[in-house]
CSV table of C-alpha atoms in Angstrom, one decimal:
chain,number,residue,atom,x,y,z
A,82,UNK,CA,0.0,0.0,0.0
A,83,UNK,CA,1.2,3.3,-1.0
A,84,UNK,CA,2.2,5.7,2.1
A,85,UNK,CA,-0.4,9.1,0.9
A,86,UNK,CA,2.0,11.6,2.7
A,87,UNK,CA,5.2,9.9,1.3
A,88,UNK,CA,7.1,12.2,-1.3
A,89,UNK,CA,8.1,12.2,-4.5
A,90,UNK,CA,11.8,12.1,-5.3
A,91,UNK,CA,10.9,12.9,-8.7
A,92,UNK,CA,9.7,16.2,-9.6
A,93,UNK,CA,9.6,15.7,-13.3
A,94,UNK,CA,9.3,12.5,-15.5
A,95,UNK,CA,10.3,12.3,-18.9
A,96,UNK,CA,7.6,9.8,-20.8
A,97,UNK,CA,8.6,8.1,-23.6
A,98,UNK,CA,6.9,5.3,-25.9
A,99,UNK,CA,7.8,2.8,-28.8
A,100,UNK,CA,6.7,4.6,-31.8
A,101,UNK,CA,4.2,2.7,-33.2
A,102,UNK,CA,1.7,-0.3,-32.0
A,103,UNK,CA,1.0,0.9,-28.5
A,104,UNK,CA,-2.7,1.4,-27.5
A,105,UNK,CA,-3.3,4.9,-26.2
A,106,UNK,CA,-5.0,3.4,-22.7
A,107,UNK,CA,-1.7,1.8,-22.2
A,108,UNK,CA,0.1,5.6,-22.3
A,109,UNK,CA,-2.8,7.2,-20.4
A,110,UNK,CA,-2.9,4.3,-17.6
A,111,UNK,CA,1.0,5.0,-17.2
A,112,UNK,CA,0.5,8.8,-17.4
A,113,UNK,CA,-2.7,8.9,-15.1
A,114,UNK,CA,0.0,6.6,-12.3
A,115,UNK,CA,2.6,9.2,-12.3
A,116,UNK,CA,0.4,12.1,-11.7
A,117,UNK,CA,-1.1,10.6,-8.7
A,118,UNK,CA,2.7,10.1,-7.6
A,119,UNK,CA,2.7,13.6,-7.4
A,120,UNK,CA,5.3,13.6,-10.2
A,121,UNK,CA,4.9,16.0,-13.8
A,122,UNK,CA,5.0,13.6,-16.8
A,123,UNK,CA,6.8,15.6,-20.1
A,124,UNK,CA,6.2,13.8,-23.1
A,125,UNK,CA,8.3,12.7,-26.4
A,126,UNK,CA,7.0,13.3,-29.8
A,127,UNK,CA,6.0,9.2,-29.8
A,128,UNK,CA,4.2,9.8,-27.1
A,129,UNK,CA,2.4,13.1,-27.5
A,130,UNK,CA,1.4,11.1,-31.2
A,131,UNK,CA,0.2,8.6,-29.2
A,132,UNK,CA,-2.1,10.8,-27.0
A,133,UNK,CA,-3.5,12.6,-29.9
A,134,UNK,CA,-3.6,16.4,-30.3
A,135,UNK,CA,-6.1,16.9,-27.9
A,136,UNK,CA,-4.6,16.1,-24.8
A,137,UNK,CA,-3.5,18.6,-22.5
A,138,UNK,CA,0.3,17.8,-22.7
A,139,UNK,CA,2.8,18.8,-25.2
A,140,UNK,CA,6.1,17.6,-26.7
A,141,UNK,CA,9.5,18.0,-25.8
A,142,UNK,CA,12.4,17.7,-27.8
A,143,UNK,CA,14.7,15.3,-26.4
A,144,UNK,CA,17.3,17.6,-25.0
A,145,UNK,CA,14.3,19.4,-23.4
A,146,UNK,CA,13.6,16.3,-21.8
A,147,UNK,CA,17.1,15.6,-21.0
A,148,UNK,CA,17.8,18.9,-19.6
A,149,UNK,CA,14.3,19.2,-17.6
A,150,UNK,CA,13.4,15.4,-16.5
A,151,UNK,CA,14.7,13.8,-13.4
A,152,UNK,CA,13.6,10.6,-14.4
A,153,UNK,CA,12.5,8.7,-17.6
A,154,UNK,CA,10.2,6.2,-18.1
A,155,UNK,CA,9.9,4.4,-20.9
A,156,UNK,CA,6.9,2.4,-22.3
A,157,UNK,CA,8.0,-0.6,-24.6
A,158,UNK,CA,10.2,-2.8,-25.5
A,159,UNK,CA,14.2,-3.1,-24.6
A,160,UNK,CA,15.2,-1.9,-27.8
A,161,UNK,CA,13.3,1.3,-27.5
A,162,UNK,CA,14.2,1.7,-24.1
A,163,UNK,CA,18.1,0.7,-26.0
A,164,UNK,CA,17.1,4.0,-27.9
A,165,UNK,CA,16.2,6.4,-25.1
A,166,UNK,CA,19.4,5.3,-23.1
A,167,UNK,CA,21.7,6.0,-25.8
A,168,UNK,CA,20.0,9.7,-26.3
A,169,UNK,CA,19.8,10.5,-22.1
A,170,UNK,CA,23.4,9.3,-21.8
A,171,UNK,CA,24.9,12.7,-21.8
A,172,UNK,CA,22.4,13.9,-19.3
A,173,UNK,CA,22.9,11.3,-17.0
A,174,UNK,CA,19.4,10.1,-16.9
A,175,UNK,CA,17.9,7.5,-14.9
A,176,UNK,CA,15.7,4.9,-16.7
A,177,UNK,CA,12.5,3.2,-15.4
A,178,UNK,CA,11.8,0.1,-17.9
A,179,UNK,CA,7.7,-0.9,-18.2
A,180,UNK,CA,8.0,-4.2,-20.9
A,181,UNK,CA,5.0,-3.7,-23.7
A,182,UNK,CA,7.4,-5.2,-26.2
A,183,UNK,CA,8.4,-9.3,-26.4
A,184,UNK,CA,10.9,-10.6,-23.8
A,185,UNK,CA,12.3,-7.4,-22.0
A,186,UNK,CA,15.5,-8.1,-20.1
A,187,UNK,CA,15.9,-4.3,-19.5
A,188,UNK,CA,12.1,-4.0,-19.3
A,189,UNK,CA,11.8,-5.4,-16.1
A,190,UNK,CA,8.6,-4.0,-15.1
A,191,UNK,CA,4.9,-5.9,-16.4
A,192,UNK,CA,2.1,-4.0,-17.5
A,193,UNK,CA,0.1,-5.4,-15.1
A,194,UNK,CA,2.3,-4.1,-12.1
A,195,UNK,CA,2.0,-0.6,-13.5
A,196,UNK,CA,-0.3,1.2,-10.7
A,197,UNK,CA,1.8,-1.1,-8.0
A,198,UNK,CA,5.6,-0.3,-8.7
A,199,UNK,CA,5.4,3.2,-10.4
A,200,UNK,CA,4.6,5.1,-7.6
A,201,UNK,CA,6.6,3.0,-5.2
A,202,UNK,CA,9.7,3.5,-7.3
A,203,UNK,CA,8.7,7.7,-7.6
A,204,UNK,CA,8.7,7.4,-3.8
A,205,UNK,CA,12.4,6.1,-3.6
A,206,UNK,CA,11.7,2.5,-3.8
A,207,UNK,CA,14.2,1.2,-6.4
A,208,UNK,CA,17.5,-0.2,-6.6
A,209,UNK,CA,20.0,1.6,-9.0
A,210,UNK,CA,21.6,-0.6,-11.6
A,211,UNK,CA,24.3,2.0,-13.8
A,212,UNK,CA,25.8,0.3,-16.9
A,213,UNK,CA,28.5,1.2,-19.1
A,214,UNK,CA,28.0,3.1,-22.5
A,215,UNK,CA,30.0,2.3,-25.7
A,216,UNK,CA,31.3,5.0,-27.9
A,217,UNK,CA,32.7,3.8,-31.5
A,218,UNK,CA,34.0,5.6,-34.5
A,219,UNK,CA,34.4,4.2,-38.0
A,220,UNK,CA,38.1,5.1,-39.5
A,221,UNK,CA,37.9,5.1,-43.1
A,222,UNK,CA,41.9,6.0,-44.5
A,223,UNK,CA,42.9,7.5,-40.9
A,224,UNK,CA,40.1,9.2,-40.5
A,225,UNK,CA,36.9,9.6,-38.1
A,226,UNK,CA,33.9,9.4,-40.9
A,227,UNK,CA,31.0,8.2,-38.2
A,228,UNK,CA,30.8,8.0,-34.9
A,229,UNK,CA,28.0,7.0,-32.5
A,230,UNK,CA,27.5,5.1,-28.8
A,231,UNK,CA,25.9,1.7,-28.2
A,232,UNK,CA,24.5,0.2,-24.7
A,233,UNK,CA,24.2,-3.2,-25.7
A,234,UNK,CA,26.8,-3.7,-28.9
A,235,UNK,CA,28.8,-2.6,-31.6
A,236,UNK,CA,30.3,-4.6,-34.4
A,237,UNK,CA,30.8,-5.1,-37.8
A,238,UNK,CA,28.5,-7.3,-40.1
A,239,UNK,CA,28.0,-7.9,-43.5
A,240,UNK,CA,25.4,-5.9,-45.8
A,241,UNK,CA,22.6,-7.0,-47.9
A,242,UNK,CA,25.1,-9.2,-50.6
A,243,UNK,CA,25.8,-11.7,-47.7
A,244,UNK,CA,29.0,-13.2,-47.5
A,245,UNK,CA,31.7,-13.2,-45.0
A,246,UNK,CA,33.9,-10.8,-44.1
A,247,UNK,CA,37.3,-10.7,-42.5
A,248,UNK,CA,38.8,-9.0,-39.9
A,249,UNK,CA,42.1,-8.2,-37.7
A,250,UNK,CA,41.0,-7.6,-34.1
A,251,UNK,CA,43.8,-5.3,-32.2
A,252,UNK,CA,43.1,-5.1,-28.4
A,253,UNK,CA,45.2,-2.3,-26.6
A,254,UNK,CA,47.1,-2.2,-29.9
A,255,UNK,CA,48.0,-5.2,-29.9
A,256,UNK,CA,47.1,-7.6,-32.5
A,257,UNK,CA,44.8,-10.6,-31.1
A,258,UNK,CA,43.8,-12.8,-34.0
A,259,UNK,CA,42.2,-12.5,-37.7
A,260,UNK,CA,39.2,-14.1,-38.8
A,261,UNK,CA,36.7,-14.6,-41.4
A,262,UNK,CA,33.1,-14.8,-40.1
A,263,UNK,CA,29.5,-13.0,-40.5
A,264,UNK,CA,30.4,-10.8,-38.5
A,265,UNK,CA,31.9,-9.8,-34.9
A,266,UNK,CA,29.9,-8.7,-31.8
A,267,UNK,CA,31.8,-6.5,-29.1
A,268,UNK,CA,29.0,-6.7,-26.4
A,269,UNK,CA,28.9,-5.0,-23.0
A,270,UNK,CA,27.7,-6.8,-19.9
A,271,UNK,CA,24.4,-5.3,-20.7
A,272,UNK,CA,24.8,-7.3,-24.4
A,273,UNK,CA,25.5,-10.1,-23.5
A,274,UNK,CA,22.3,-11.8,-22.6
A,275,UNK,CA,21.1,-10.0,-26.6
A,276,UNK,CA,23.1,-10.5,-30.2
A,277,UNK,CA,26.1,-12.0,-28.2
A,278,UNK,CA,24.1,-14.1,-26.7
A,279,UNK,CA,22.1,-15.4,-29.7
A,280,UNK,CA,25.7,-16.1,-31.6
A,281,UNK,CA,27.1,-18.1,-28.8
A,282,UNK,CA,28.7,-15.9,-25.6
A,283,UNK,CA,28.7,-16.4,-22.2
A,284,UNK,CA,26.0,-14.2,-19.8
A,285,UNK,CA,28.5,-11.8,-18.1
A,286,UNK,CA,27.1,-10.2,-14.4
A,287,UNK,CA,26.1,-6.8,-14.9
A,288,UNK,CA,28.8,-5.9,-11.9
A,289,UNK,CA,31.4,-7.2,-13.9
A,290,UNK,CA,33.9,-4.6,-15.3
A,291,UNK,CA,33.9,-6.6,-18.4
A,292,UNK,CA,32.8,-6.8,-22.6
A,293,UNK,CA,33.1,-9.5,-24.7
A,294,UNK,CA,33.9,-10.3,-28.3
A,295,UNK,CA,31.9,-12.7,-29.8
A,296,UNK,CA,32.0,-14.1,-34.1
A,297,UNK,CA,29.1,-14.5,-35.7
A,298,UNK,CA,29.4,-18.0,-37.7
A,299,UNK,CA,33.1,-18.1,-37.8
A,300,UNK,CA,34.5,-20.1,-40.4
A,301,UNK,CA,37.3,-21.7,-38.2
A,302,UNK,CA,35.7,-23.3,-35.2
A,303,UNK,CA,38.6,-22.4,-33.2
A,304,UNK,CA,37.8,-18.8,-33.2
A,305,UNK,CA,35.6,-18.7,-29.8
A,306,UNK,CA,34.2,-15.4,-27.9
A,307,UNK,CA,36.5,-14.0,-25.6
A,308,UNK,CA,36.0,-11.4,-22.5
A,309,UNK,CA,38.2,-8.5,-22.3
A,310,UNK,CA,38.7,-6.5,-19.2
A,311,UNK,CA,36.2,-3.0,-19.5
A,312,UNK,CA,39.2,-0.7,-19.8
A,313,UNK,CA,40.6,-2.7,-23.1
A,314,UNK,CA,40.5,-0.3,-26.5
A,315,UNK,CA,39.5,-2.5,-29.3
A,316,UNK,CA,40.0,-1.6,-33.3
A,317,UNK,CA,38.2,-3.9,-35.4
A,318,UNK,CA,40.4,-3.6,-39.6
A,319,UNK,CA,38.3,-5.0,-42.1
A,320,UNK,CA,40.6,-6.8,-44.1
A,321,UNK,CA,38.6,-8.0,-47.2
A,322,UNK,CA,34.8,-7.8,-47.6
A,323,UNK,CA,32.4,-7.6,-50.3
A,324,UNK,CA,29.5,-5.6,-48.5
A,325,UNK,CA,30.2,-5.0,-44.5
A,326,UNK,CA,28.5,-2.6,-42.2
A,327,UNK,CA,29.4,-1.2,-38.7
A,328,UNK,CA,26.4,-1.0,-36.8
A,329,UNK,CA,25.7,0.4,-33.1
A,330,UNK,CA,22.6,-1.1,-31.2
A,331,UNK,CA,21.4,-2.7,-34.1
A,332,UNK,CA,20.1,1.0,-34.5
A,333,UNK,CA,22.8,3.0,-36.3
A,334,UNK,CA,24.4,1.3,-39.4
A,335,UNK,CA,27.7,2.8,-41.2
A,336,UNK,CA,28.8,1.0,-44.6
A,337,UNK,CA,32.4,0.4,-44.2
A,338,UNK,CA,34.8,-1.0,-46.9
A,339,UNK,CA,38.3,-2.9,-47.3
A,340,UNK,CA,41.0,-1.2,-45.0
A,341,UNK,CA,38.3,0.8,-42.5
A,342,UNK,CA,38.6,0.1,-39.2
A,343,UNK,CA,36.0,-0.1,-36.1
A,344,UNK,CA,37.1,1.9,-32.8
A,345,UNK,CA,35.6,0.5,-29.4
A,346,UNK,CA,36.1,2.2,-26.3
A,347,UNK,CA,34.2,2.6,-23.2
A,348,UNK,CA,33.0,6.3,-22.9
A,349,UNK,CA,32.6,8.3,-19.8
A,350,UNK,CA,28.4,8.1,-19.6
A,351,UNK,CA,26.6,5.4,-18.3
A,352,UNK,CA,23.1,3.7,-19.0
A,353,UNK,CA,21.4,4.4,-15.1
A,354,UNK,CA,18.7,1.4,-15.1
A,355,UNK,CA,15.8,1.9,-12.1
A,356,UNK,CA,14.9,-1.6,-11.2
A,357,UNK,CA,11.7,-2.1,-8.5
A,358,UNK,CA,12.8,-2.8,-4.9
A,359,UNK,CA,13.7,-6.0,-4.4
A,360,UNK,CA,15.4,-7.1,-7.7
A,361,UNK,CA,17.3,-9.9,-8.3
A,362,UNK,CA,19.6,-10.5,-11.5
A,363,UNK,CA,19.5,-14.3,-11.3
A,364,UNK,CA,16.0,-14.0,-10.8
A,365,UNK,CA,15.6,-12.3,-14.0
A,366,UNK,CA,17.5,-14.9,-15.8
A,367,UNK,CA,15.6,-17.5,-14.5
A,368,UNK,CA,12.1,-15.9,-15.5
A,369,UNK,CA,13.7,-14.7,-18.7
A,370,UNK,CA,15.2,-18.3,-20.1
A,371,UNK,CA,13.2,-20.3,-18.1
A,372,UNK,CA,15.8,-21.8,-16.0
A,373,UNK,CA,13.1,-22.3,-13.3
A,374,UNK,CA,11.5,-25.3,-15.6
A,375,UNK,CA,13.3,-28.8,-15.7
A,376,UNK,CA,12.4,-30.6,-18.7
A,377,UNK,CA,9.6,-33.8,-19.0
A,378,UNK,CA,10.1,-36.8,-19.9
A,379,UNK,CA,7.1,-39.4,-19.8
A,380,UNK,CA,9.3,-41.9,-20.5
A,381,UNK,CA,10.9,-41.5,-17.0
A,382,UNK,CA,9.1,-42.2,-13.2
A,383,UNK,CA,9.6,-39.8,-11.0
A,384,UNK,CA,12.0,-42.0,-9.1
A,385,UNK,CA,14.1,-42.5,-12.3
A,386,UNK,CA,14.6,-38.7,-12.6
A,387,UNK,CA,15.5,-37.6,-8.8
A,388,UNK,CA,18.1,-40.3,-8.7
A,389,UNK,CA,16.1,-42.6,-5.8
């Protein structure tokens, strides 16, 4: 039960919403929860769209936002709230999750537990989770042609022609191996339960000062992911390709072509995740993947399969 004289520690909340697919009762439930917090919602374009033009809120740019909002919240799925961390980066932003998107390991928060947690968490009821941001930069003859930041991965893949490409990974500038593959994933700990994940890595701990590179289909089996300490400077040198692509988040994309080379580095932001009180990493894994389920087999008694 929420305590009625109990204060916000949020004055304002930055709203924001996947931009298309979401049912406006969804945003007005959400928006409706943090004005009874006592807390000023400020929406994104997404969701002022979503509203409609007769509501009575407006838009806000996203450096308003970032400038004005204590807090963001955002209402989707993790590669929208991907999106918003990458833009509140600079401002230092904390990020409250609600999952109306598919699995939502940064999304922590159910739609049904909207009008419980929210104002809890506006109250001070939350555990502070801050994650590292990526910052990479696309070298094309020496020099910086694109440059962006990623939360969960950067890497290099190849375009629409398919193929593989190949690539000379230097770590600290020092040269750690060649390889042809799809493509190569440099995830954060934050990553590593997305792309990397998919392609084969290990989960790393999110208090693990950590990234990992993982290949995408490698064409030598021997060429396995490997985790790097946090503080390692990678450069990724495409070394022959017929169509490859840097890419950041799976949002940004850069072509890139024989000789251009991919520049990791941790930057100086982080990705500030809110998580409700109470929150458990291992017990998001195991509601995640499942790991709470042991498989069935009728062919086995219940004897047979506890060992007795």
């Amino acid at each position: 039960m929420r305590d009625s004289n109990a204060m916000p520690v949020f004055k304002k909340a930055a709203i924001f919403v996947k931009q298309s697919g979401l049912p406006r009762s969804l945003l007005a439930r959400l928006l409706d929860v943090v004005c009874r917090s006592g807390v000023e919602p400020l929406l994104d374009e997404a969701a002022f769209k979503t509203m409609g033009e007769g509501s009575r809120w407006k838009p806000h740019s996203p450096q308003e936002l970032g400038e004005k909002a204590d807090v963001a919240i955002v209402l989707g799925g993790d590669g929208t709230t991907l999106g918003v961390g990458r833009l509140l980066a600079p401002y230092g932003r904390p990020i409250i999750g609600i999952n109306a998107g598919r699995l939502g390991f940064i999304t922590d928060i159910v739609l049904e537990e909207v009008e419980q947690i929210i104002p809890q968490m506006m109250e001070g009821r939350f555990v502070r989770d801050d994650r590292p941001v990526i910052e990479g930069s696309v070298l094309h003859k020496g020099k910086k042609v694109y440059e962006s930041n990623a939360i969960n991965d950067a890497g290099i893949t190849h375009g629409r022609i398919g193929g593989m490409v190949e690539f000379t990974i230097y770590v600290d500038g020092q040269r750690m191996s060649t390889q042809r593959a799809d493509g190569i994933i440099y995830a954060t700990t934050t990553g590593s339960t997305a792309y990397a994940l998919a392609a084969g890595g290990p989960i790393l701990h999110p208090s693990l000062l950590g990234a990992e590179l993982v290949p995408v289909a490698p064409h030598t089996l021997t060429n396995r992911p490997i985790v790097l300490p946090l503080s390692s400077v990678v450069d990724i040198e495409l070394t022959e390709v017929k169509d490859g692509q840097a890419y950041f988040d799976m949002q940004e994309f850069w072509p890139m072509d024989e000789g251009d080379v991919l520049h990791i580095h941790v930057g100086k932001n982080h990705f500030s995740l809110l998580h409700p009180a109470g929150y458990n990493h291992f017990d998001l894994l195991r509601r995640k993947l499942k790991w709470n389920l042991m498989p069935t087999n009728p062919g086995f008694s219940q004897q047979e399969t506890s060992g007795e």
